[in-house]
Structure formats: C-alpha cells, structure tokens
PDB file of C-alpha atoms and ligand atoms in Angstrom:
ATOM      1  CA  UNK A   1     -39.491  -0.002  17.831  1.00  0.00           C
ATOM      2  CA  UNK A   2     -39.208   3.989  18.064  1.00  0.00           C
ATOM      3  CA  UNK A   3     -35.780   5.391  18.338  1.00  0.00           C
ATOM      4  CA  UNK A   4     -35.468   5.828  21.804  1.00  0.00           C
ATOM      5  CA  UNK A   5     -36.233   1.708  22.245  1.00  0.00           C
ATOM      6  CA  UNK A   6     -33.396   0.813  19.385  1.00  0.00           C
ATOM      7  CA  UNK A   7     -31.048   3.129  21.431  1.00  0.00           C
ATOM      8  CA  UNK A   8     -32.185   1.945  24.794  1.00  0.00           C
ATOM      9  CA  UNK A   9     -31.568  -2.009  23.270  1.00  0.00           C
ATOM     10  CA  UNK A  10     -27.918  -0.980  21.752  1.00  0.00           C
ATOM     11  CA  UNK A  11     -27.051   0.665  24.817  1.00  0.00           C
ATOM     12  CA  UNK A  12     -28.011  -1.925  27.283  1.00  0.00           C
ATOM     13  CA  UNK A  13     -26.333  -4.695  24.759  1.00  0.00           C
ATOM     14  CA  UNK A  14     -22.814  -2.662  25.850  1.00  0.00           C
ATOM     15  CA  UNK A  15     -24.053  -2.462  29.696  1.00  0.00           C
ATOM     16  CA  UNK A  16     -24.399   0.866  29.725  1.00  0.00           C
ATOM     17  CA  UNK A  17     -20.512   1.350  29.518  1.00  0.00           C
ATOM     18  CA  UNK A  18     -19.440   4.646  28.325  1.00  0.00           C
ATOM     19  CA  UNK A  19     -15.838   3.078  27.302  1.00  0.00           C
ATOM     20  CA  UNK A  20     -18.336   1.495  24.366  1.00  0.00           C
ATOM     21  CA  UNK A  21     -19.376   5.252  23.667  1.00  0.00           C
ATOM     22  CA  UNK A  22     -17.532   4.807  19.956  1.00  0.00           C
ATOM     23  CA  UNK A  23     -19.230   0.526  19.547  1.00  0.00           C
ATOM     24  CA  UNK A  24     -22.790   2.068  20.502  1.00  0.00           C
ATOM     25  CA  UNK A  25     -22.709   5.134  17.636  1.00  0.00           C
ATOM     26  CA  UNK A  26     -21.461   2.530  15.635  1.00  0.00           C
ATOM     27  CA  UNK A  27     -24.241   0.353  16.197  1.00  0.00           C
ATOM     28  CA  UNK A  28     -26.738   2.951  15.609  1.00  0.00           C
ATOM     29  CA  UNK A  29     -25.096   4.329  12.228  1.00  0.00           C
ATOM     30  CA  UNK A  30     -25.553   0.826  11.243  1.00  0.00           C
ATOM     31  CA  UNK A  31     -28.793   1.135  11.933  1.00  0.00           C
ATOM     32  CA  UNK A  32     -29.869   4.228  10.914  1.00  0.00           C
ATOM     33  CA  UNK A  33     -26.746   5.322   8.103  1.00  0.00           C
ATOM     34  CA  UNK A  34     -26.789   8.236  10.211  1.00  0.00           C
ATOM     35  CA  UNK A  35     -26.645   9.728  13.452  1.00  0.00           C
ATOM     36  CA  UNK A  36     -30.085  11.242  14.287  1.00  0.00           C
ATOM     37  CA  UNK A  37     -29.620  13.867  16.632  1.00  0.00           C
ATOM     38  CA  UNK A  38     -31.868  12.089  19.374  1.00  0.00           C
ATOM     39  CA  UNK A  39     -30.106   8.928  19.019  1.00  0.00           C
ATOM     40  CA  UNK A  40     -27.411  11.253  20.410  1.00  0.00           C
ATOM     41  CA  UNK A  41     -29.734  12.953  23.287  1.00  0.00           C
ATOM     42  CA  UNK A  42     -30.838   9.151  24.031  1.00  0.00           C
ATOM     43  CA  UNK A  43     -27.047   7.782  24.336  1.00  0.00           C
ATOM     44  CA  UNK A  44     -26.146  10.786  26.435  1.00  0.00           C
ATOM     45  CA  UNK A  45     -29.108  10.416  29.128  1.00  0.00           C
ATOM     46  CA  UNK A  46     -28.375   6.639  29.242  1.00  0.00           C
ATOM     47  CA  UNK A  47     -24.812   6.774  29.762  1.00  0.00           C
ATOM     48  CA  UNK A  48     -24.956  10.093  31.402  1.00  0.00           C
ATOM     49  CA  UNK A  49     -22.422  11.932  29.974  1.00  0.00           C
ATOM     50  CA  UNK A  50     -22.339  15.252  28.685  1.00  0.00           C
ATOM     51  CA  UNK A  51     -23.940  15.478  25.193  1.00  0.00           C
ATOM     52  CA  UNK A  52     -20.992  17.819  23.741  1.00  0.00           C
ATOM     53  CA  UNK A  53     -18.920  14.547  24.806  1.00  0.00           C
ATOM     54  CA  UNK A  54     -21.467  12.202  22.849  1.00  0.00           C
ATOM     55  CA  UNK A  55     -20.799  15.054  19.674  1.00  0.00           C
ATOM     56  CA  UNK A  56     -16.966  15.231  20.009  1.00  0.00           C
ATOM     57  CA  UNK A  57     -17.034  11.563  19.276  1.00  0.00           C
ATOM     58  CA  UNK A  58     -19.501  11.804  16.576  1.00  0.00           C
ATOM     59  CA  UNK A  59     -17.697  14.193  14.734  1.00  0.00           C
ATOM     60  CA  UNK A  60     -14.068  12.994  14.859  1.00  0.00           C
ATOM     61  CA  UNK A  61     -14.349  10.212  13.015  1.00  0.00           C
ATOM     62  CA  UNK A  62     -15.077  10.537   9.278  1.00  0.00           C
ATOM     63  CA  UNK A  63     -17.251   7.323   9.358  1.00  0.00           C
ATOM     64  CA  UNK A  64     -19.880   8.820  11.183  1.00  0.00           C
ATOM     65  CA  UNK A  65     -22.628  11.010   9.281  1.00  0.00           C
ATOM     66  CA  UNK A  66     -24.862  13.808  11.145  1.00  0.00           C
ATOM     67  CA  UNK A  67     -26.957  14.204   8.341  1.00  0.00           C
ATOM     68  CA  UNK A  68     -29.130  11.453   6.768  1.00  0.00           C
ATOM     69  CA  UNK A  69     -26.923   9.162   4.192  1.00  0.00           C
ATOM     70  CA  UNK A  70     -28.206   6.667   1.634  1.00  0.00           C
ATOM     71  CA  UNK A  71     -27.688   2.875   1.828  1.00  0.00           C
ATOM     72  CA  UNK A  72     -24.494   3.342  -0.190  1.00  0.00           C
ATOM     73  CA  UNK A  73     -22.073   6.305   0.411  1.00  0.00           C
ATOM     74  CA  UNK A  74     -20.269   7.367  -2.800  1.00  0.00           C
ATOM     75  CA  UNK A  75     -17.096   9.070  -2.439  1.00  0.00           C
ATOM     76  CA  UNK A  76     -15.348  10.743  -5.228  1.00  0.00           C
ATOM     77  CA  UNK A  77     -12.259  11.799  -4.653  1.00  0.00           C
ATOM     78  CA  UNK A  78     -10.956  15.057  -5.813  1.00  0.00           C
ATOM     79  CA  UNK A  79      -6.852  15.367  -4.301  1.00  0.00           C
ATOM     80  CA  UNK A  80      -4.715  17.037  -6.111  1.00  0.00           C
ATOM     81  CA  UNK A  81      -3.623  13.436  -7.661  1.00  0.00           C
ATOM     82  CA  UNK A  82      -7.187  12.322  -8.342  1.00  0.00           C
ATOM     83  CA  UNK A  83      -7.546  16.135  -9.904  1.00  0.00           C
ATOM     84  CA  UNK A  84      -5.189  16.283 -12.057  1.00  0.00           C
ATOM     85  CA  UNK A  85      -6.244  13.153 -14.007  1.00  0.00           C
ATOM     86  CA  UNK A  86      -9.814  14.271 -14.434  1.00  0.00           C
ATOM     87  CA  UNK A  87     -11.719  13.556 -10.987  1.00  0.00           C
ATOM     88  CA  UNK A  88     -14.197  16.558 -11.478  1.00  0.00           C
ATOM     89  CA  UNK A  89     -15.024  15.234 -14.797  1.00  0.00           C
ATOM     90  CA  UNK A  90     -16.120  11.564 -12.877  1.00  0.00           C
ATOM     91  CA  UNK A  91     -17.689  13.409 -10.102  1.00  0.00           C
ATOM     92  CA  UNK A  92     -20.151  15.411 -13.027  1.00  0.00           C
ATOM     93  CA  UNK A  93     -20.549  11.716 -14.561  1.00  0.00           C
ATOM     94  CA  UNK A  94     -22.206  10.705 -11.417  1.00  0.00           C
ATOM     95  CA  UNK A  95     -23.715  13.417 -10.124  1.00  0.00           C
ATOM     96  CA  UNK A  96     -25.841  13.127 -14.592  1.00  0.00           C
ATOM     97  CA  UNK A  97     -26.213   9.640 -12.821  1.00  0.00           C
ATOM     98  CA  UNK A  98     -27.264   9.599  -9.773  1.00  0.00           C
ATOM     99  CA  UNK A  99     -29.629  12.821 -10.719  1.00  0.00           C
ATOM    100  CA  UNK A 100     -28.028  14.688  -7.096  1.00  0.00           C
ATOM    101  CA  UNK A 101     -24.961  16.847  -6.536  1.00  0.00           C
ATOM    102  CA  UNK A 102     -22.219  15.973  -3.943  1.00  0.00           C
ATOM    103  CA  UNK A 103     -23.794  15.914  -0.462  1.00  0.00           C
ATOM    104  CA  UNK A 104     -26.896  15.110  -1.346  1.00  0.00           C
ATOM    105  CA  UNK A 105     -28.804  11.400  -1.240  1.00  0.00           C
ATOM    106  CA  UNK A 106     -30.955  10.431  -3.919  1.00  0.00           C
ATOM    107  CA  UNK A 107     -35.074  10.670  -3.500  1.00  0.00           C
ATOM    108  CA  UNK A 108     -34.641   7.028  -2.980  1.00  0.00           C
ATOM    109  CA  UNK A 109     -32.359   7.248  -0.384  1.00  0.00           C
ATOM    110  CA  UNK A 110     -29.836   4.538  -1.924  1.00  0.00           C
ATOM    111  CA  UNK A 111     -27.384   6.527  -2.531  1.00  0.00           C
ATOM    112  CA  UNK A 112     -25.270   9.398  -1.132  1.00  0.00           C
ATOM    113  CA  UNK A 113     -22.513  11.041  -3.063  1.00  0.00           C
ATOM    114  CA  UNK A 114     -19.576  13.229  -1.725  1.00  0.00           C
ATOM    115  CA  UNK A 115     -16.412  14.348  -2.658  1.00  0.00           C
ATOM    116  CA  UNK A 116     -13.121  13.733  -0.325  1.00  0.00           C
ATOM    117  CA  UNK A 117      -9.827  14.940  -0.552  1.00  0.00           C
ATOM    118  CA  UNK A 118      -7.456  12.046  -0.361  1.00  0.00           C
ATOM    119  CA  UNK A 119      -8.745   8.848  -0.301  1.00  0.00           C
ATOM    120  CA  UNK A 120      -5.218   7.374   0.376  1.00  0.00           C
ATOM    121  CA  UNK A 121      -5.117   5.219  -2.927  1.00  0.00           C
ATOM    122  CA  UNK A 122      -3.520   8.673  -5.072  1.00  0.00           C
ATOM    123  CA  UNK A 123      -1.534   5.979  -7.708  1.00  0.00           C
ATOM    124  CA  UNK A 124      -4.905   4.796  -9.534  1.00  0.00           C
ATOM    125  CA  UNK A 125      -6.510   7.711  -9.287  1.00  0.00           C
ATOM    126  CA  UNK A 126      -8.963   8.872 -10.057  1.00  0.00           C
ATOM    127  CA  UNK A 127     -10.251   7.386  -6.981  1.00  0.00           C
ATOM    128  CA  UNK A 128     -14.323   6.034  -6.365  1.00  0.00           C
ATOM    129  CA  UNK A 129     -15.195   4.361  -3.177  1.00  0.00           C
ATOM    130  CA  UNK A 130     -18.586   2.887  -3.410  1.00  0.00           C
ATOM    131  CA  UNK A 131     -18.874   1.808   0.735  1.00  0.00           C
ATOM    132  CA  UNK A 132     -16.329  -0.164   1.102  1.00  0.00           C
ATOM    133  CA  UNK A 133     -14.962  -1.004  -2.515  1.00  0.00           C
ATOM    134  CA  UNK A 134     -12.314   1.173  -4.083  1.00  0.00           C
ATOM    135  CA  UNK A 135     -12.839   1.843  -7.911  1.00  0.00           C
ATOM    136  CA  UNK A 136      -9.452   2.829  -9.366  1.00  0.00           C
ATOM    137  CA  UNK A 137      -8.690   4.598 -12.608  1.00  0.00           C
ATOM    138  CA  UNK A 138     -11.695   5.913 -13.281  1.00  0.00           C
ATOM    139  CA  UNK A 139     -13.207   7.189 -16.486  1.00  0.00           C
ATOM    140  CA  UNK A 140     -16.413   8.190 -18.362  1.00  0.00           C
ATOM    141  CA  UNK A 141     -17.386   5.188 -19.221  1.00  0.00           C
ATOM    142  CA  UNK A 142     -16.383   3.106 -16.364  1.00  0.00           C
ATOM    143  CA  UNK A 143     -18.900   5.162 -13.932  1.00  0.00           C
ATOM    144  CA  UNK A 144     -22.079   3.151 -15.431  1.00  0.00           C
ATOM    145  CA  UNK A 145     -20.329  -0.307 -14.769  1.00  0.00           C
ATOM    146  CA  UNK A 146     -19.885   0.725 -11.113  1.00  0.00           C
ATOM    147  CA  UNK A 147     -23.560   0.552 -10.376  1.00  0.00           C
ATOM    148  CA  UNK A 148     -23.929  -2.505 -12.710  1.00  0.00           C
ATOM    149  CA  UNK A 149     -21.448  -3.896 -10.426  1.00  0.00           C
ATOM    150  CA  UNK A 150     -23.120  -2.693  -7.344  1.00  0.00           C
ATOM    151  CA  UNK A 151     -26.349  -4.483  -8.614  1.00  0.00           C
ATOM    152  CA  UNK A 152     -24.900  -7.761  -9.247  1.00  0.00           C
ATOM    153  CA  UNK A 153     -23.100  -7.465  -5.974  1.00  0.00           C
TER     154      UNK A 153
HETATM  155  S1  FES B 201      -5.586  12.209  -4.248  1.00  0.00           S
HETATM  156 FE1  FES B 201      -7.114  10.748  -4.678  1.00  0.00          FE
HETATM  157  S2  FES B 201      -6.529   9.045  -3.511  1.00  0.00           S
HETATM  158 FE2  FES B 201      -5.071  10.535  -3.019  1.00  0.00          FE
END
C-alpha cells in the first residue's frame, strides 16, 4: 500500500469524521513515526478541511513529529533540575553512543535522540525517556544499560 491508500484506510476506519482529526494523525504517526507531509495533504482532501487546520493540530501536540523519527525516540532532558546534576554530560554519553547528535535518527533509523526541557519527573533527574519508559538518575555508566535494557525488552 502507497501512502495515499494507508491514509485513505485510516481515514475511512474514523468515517471520514473530522472530530477524529487528532485519532487519524495518531494512527498514521503510528504508522509512519512521523507525519509525512502528504499524509497531511491526503487527510486534508479527505476530510476537507483546510490544510493549515490539519498543521495546527500537528504541531500542538509534542507527540507528533514533522520530521522522520526512529523506532525509539530518546529524550534527554536538560531543565534546569536535570542541568544542574549533569544532564549535558548524559546527553554527550549518548550522542558517543548512538554515533548522532540531538535531533538526529541514527542511519538505522532505530533511534532518534532529542533534548527537552522539563520532562516533569525534575526529583530523579537527570531525566531519560526511552518512548515511553522514564530512566531516572542518570549517570555515565548507566547510559549503556539503557539500551541493554531496551534489547531485552
Ligand atoms: S528538569 Fe528534568 S524532569 Fe524537570
């Protein structure tokens, strides 16, 4: 299936409701990790609304991505309470990892690393959330078990 069928299929699966506007970029993040921009052209012709109404929903919420993410978002958090306790120094640690700098997604595309500012968790910082899983009190040597974990998992 090309794009414009797997947007077609999501969007019919909603009946072609815009009030499911935020359910069907869901859908397709899921499906892509991303939104590609004619996923977006594609949801706007089939619900027919504007497309700067289809943007203004993709880029309010933080969960969805514009730009092409890996299978795993890692977000390093750098607030002033993750800061102070030596954030930057984890976010180096993974970018030596990961071989990428924040924003970037490995050649592999499995992973995507970024920094935030507050992650909302500031009393074990500092702060890695690996998709969904919060990493507290992170160190040095803690940032190789994370993928170790991830593997396992
Ligand atoms: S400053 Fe890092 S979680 Fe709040």
């Amino acid at each position: 299936m090309n794009t414009k069928e797997k947007v077609d299929a999501i969007v019919v699966k909603y009946q072609k409701d815009k009030g499911f506007l935020v359910s069907i970029l869901q859908d397709i993040q899921t499906e892509y990790n991303y939104l590609p921009k004619e996923a977006l052209y594609d949801v706007s012709d089939n619900l027919g609304i504007p497309i700067s109404q289809v943007y203004g929903v993709a880029t309010f919420y933080r969960a969805f991505s514009l730009i092409p993410r890996g299978r795993h978002l890692v977000q390093v958090c750098l607030g002033t309470a993750c800061h102070v306790r030596g954030a930057p120094k984890v976010l180096e640690a993974l970018e030596r990892k990961l071989k990428i700098k924040a924003g970037e997604t490995t050649a592999d595309n499995e992973h995507t690393l970024t920094s935030v500012n507050c992650l909302g968790a500031c009393a074990l910082g500092p702060v890695v959330v690996i998709d969904q899983d919060y990493h507290g009190q992170m160190n040095l040597s803690k940032v190789d078990k994370l993928f170790e974990i991830e593997k396992r998992g």
